[in-house]
XYZ file of C-alpha atoms in Angstrom:
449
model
C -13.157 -0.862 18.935
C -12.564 1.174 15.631
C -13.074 3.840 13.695
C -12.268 4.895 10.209
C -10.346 8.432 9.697
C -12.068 9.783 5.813
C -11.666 12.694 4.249
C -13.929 14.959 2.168
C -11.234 14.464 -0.470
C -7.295 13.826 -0.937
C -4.924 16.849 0.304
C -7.405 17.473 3.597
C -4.426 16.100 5.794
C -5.686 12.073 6.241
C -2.556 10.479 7.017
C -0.814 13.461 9.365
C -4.100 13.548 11.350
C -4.444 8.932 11.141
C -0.532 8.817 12.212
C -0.465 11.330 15.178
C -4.055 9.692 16.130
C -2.149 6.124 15.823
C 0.847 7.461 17.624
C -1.049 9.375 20.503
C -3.618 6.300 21.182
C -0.438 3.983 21.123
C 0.438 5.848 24.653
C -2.920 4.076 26.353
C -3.699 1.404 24.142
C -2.772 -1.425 21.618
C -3.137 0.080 18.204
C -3.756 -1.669 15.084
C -3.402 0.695 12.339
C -5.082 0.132 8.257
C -5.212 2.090 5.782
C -8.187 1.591 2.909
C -6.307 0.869 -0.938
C -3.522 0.201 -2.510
C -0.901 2.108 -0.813
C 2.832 1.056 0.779
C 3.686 4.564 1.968
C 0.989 6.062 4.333
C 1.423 2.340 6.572
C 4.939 2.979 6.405
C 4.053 5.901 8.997
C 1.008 4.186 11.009
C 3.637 1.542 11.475
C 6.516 3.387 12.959
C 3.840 5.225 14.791
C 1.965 2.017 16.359
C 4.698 -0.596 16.391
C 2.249 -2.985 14.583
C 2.545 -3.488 10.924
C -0.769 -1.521 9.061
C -2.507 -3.514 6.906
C -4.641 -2.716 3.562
C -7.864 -3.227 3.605
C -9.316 -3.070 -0.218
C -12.686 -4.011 -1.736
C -11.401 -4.097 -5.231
C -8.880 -6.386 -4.215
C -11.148 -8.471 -1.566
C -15.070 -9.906 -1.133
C -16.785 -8.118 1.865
C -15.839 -11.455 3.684
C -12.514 -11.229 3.521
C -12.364 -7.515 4.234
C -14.001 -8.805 7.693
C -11.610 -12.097 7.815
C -8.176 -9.898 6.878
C -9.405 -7.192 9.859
C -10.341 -9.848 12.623
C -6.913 -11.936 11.931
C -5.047 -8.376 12.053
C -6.970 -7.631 15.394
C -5.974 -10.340 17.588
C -4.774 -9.274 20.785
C -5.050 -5.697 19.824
C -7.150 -2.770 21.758
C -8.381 -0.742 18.784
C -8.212 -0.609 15.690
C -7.763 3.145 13.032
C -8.083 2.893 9.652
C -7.070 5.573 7.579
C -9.354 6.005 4.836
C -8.330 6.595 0.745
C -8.956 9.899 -1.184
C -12.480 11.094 -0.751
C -15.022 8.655 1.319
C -16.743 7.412 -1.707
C -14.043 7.702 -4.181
C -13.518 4.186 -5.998
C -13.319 2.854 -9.175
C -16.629 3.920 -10.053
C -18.985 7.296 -10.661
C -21.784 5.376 -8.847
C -20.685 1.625 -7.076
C -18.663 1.613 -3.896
C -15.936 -0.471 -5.118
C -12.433 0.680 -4.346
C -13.719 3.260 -1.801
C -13.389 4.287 1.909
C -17.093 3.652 2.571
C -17.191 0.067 0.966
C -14.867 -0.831 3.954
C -16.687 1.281 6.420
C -19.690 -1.233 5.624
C -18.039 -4.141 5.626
C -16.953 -3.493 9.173
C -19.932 -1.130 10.317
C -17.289 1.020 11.526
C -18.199 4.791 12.212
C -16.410 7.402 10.263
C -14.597 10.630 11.837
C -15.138 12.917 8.741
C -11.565 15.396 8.142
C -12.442 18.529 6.207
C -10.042 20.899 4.851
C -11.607 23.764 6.686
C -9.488 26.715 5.299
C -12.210 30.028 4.395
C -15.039 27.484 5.332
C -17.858 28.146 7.949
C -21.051 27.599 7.095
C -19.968 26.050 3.884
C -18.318 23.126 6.336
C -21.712 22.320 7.244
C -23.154 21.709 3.735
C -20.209 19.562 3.483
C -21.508 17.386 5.978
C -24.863 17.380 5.315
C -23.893 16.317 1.965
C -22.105 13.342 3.298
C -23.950 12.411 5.710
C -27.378 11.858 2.935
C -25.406 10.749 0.097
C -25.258 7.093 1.620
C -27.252 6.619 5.167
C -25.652 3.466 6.336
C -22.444 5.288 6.378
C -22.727 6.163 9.745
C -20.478 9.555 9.875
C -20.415 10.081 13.546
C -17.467 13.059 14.389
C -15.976 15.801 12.612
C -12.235 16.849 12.578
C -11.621 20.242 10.884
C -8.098 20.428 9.416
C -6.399 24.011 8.603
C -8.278 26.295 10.515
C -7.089 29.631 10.790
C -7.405 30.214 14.771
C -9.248 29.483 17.538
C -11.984 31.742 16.824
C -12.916 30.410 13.590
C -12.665 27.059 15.036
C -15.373 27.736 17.538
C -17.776 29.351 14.365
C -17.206 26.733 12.491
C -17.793 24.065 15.329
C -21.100 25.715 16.006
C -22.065 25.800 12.037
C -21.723 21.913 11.835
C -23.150 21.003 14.947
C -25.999 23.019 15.054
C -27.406 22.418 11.314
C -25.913 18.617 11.265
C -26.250 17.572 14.831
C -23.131 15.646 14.259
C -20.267 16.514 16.962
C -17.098 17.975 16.270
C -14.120 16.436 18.002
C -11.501 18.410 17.299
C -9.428 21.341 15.090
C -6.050 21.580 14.389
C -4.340 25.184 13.314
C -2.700 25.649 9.853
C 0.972 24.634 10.901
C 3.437 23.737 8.332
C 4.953 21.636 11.160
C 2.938 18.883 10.782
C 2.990 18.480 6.657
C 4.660 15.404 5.002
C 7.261 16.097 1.910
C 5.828 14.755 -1.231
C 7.691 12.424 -4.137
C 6.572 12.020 -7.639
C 4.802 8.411 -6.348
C 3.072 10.270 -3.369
C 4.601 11.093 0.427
C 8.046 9.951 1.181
C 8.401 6.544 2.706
C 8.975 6.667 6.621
C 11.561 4.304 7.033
C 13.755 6.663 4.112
C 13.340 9.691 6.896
C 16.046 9.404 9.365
C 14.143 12.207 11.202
C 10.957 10.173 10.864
C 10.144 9.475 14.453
C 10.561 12.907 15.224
C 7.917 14.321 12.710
C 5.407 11.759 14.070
C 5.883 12.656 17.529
C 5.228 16.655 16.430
C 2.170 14.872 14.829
C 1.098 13.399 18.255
C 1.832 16.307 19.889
C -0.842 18.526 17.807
C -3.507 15.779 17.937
C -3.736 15.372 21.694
C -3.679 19.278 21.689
C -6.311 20.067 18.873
C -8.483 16.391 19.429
C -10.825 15.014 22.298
C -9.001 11.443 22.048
C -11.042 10.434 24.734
C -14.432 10.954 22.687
C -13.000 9.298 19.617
C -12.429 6.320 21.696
C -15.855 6.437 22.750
C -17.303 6.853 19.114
C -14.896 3.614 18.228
C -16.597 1.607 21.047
C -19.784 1.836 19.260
C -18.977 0.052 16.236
C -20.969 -3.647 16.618
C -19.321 -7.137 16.994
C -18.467 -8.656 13.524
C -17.938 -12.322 13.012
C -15.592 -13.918 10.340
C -17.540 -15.389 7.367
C -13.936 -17.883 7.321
C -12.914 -16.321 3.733
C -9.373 -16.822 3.229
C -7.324 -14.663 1.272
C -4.914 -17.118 -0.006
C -4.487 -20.725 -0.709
C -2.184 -23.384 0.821
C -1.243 -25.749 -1.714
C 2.892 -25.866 -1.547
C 3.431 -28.028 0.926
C 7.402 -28.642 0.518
C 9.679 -26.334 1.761
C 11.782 -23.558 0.252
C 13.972 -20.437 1.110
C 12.270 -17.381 -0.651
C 15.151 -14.277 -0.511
C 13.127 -10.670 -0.114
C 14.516 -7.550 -0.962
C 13.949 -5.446 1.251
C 15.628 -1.971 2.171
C 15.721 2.097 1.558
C 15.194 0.931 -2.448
C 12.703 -1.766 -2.029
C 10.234 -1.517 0.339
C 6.614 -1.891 -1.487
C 5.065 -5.075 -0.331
C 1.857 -6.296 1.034
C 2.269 -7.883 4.608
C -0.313 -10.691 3.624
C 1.881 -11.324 0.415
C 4.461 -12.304 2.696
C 2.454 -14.465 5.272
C 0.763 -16.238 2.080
C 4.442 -17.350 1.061
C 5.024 -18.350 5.097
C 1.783 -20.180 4.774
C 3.024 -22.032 1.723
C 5.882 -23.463 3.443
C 8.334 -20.959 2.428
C 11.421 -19.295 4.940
C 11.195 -15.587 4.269
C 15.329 -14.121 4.423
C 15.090 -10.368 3.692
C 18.557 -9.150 1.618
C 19.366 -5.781 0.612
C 20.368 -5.052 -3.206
C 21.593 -1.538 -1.913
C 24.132 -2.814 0.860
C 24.567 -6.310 0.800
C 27.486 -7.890 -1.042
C 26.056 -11.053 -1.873
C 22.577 -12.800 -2.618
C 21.574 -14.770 -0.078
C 21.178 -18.889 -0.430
C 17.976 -19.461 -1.530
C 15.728 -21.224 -3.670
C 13.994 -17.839 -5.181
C 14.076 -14.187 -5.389
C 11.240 -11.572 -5.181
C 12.105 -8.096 -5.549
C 9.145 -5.465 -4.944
C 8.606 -1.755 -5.709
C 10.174 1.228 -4.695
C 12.422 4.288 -5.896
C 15.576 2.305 -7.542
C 15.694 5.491 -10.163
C 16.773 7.242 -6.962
C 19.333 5.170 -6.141
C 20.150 3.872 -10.073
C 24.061 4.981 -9.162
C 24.464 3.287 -5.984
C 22.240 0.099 -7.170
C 25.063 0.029 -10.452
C 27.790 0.351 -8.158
C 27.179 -2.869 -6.171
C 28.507 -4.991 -9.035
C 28.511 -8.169 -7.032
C 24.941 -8.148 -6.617
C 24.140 -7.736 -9.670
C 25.928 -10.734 -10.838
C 24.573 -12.934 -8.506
C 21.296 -11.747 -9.579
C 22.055 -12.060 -12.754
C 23.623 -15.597 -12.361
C 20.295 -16.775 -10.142
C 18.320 -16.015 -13.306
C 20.826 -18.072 -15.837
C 20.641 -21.031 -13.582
C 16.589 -20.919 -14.514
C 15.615 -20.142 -10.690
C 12.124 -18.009 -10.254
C 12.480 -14.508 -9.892
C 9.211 -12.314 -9.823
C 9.556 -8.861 -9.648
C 7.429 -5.700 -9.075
C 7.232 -2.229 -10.733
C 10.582 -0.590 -9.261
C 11.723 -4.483 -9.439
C 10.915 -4.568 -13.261
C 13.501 -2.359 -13.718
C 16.471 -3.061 -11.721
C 16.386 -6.236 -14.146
C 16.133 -4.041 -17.239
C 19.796 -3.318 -18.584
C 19.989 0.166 -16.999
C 18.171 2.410 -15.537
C 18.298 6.128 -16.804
C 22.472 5.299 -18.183
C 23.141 3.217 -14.810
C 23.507 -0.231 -15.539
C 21.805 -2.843 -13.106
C 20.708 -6.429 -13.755
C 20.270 -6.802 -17.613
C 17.713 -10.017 -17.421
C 15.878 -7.685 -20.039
C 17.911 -6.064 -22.761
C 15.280 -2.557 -22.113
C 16.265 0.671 -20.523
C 14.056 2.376 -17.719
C 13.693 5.573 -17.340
C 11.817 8.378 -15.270
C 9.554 10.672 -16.570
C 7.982 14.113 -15.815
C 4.472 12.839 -16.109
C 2.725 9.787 -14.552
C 2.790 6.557 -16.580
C -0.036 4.889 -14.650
C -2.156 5.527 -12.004
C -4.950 3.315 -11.675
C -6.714 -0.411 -10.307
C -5.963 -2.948 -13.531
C -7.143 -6.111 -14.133
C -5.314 -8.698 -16.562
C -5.982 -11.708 -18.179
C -2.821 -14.427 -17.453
C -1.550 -15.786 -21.152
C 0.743 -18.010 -20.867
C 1.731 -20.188 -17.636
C 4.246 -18.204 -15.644
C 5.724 -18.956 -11.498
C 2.997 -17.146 -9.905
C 0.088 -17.979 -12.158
C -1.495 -20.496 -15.103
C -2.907 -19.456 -18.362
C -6.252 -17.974 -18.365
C -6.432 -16.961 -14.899
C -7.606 -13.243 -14.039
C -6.650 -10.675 -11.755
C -6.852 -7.668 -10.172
C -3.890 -5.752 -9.288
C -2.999 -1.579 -9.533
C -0.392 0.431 -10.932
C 1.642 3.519 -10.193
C 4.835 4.848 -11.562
C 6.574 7.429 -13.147
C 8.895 5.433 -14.787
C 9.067 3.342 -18.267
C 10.875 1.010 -20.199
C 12.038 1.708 -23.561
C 11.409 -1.423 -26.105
C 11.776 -0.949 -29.337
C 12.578 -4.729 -30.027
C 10.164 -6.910 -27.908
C 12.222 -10.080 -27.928
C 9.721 -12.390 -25.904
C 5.873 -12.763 -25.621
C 4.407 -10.966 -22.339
C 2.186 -12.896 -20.068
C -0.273 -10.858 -18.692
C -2.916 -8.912 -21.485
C -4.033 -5.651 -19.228
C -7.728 -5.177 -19.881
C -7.934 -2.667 -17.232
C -5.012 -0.025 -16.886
C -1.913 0.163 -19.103
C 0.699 -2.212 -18.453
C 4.364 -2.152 -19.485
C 4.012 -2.483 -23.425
C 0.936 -1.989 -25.654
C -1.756 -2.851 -22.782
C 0.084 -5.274 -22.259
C 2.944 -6.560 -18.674
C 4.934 -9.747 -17.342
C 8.229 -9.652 -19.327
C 8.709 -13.298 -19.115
C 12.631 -14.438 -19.933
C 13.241 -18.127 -18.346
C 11.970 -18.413 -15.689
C 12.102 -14.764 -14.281
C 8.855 -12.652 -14.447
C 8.877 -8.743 -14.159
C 5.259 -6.505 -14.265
C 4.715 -3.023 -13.120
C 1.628 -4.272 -11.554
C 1.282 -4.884 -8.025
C -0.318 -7.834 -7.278
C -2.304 -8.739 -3.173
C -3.036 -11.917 -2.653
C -6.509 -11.762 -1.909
C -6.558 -10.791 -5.663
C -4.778 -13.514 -6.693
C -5.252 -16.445 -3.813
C -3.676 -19.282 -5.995
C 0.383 -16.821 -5.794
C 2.103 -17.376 -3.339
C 1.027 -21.280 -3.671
C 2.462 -21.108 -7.458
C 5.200 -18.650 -6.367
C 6.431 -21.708 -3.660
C 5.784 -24.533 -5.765
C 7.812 -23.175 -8.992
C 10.988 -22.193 -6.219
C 10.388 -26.314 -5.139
C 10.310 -27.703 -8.784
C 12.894 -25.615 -10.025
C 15.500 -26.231 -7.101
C 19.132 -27.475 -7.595
């Protein structure tokens, strides 16, 4: 069983409406939760919600194969499976292709599509908005309605009417304008669940509403009719590191941004995951490398500088030549400060936040110069999306990746490379770049005391 949650457009409510969905199914059955793109924070929530980690689901990052192979692994021993769709249904990278969108994974999987509108002042005009889905691409099969934001029961019922009448496409549920069931926003989108010490709370008010406002019991149905999909046996990653290592993760309220299948491909390379905290711990773990994802560090730039025996060890790691790779918020706790804080200082650049978005955007590079994760001339695709830059004025070492898509750290261009420590502001999944964690493994192997 599934079914993919899509809106008409970002702001209608997606991820309130896909968590308390999650969160209420997760009373009956096994949920596995996805969400479609390149996002860490909306799975943060489907997680807490479900108890099963939500998985991305991307088809700029993936072949149709592997969107199939990365959903059937994820689904083992699971009842049903809701995917929470990305912006708009057929927003992607492109004015006309499917790439990057919600309904590039909603054929992939022929999984019917419960359509969210933002129904504020709409009636009739909720209709249109249908039909206009529902022609613009007939193998998306749209299959239920959900109207978000209506004023009261009595529009509901008008607007119910409108649809299903003119579209003869059923309308499973409403939910009333309620500030109650709204997510605070950060500059880099909602606020991660596991930062909210109140989050379980807010998703059970979320849970609450849905099984009050939605006819669970027909979305269920609607999920059952999705067809049987085999595996076309596409991995997303390859196993070439077959020595193993200790890989130390930093993971915590700071650093939290990482792709589950990132992870698994290191596991599948041989590699002992031991998650560490920059934030809390004292000391770096033993290990034979360091990766240190994204997140908010310029939140927590005073307590990060304050843990001064962290940063030494990190620090130290990277003199002794051991692999670090870092991402985004990872670039720049190894700058030399960030805002006047000082962290790591692996790169003699500051990092600071500013009012306006840096980057926001799928990239694709071009790999210049042999690195720990990948070789010279390799491309990839990856995405970026931060507030934040660093400040060079002096660029003391060649970069490795040329951005040929997006913007990158430095004139179009990312990967501060200084021994053998490698920081980029782009994310990087592994279905995007299958050779990683095999490099990632075998550089922490070679370079070992």
């Amino acid at each position: 069983m599934r079914i993919i949650l899509a809106g008409t457009g970002s702001a209608v409510g997606k991820t309130t409406i896909a968590t308390g969905i999650m969160k209420a199914l997760s009373e009956k059955y096994n949920v596995q939760p996805f969400k479609v793109g390149p996002d860490y924070i909306d799975p943060s929530y489907h997680t807490l919600a479900t108890n099963n980690t939500s998985r991305n689901l991307d088809s700029f990052f993936m072949k149709k194969g592997q969107i199939r192979d990365s959903y059937l692994k994820a689904m083992q021993d699971k009842d049903i499976a809701v995917i929470e769709g990305v912006r708009g249904l057929y927003e992607g990278i492109d004015p006309i292709n499917d790439i990057g969108s919600t309904a590039s994974v909603a054929k992939a999987l022929k999984a019917p599509v419960i359509l969210i509108i933002n129904s504020r002042s709409l009636v009739k005009s909720a209709a249109a908005l249908v039909l206009g889905f529902k022609s613009l691409d007939p193998e998306i099969n749209i299959a239920g309605v959900i109207l978000n934001k209506v004023k009261n029961k009595a529009h509901y019922e008008k607007t119910k009417k409108s649809i299903e009448e003119i579209t003869k496409t059923e309308v499973i549920g409403g939910i009333i304008r309620d500030d109650n069931i709204s997510i605070e926003q950060r500059h880099l989108g909602l606020v991660p669940a596991r930062e909210r010490e109140t989050s379980i709370k807010f998703i059970d008010i979320w849970s609450k509403t849905i099984q009050e406002s939605i006819d669970l019991d027909r979305l269920v149905e609607i999920a059952k009719t999705a067809p049987k999909i085999n595996s076309e046996l596409i991995p997303i990653w390859n196993k070439t590191n077959k020595n193993p290592v200790k890989i130390s993760v930093a993971y915590d309220e700071v650093f939290n941004f990482y792709y589950k299948e990132n992870i698994e491909a290191l596991e599948a390379n041989n590699a002992k995951i031991e998650y560490f905290s920059p934030l809390n711990d004292e000391n770096l773990p033993d290990c034979d490398a360091l990766y240190i994802g994204g997140g908010y560090p310029e939140l927590f730039s005073k307590e990060l500088s304050s843990n001064t025996q962290m940063l030494k060890d990190i620090k130290k790691f990277h003199e002794e030549s051991k692999p670090i790779f870092a991402e985004c918020g990872g670039l720049m706790y190894l700058m030399n400060s960030i805002h006047d804080d000082k962290v790591v200082d692996v790169y003699p650049y500051k990092a600071v936040l500013t009012d306006k978005v840096q980057a926001l955007k799928y990239t694709v590079a071009e790999v210049l110069k042999d690195n720990i994760i990948s070789k010279k001339g390799d491309i990839f695709h990856g995405h970026e999306f931060h507030y934040s830059k660093v400040i060079v004025n002096d660029l003391k070492n060649d970069l490795a990746f040329k951005i040929t898509r997006g913007k990158g750290s430095y004139n179009n261009m990312d990967g501060f490379m200084e021994k053998n420590t490698l920081a980029s502001y782009v994310h990087t999944h592994v279905a995007a770049m299958p050779d990683f964690a095999g490099n990632f493994t075998t550089s922490a192997y070679e370079l070992r005391d």
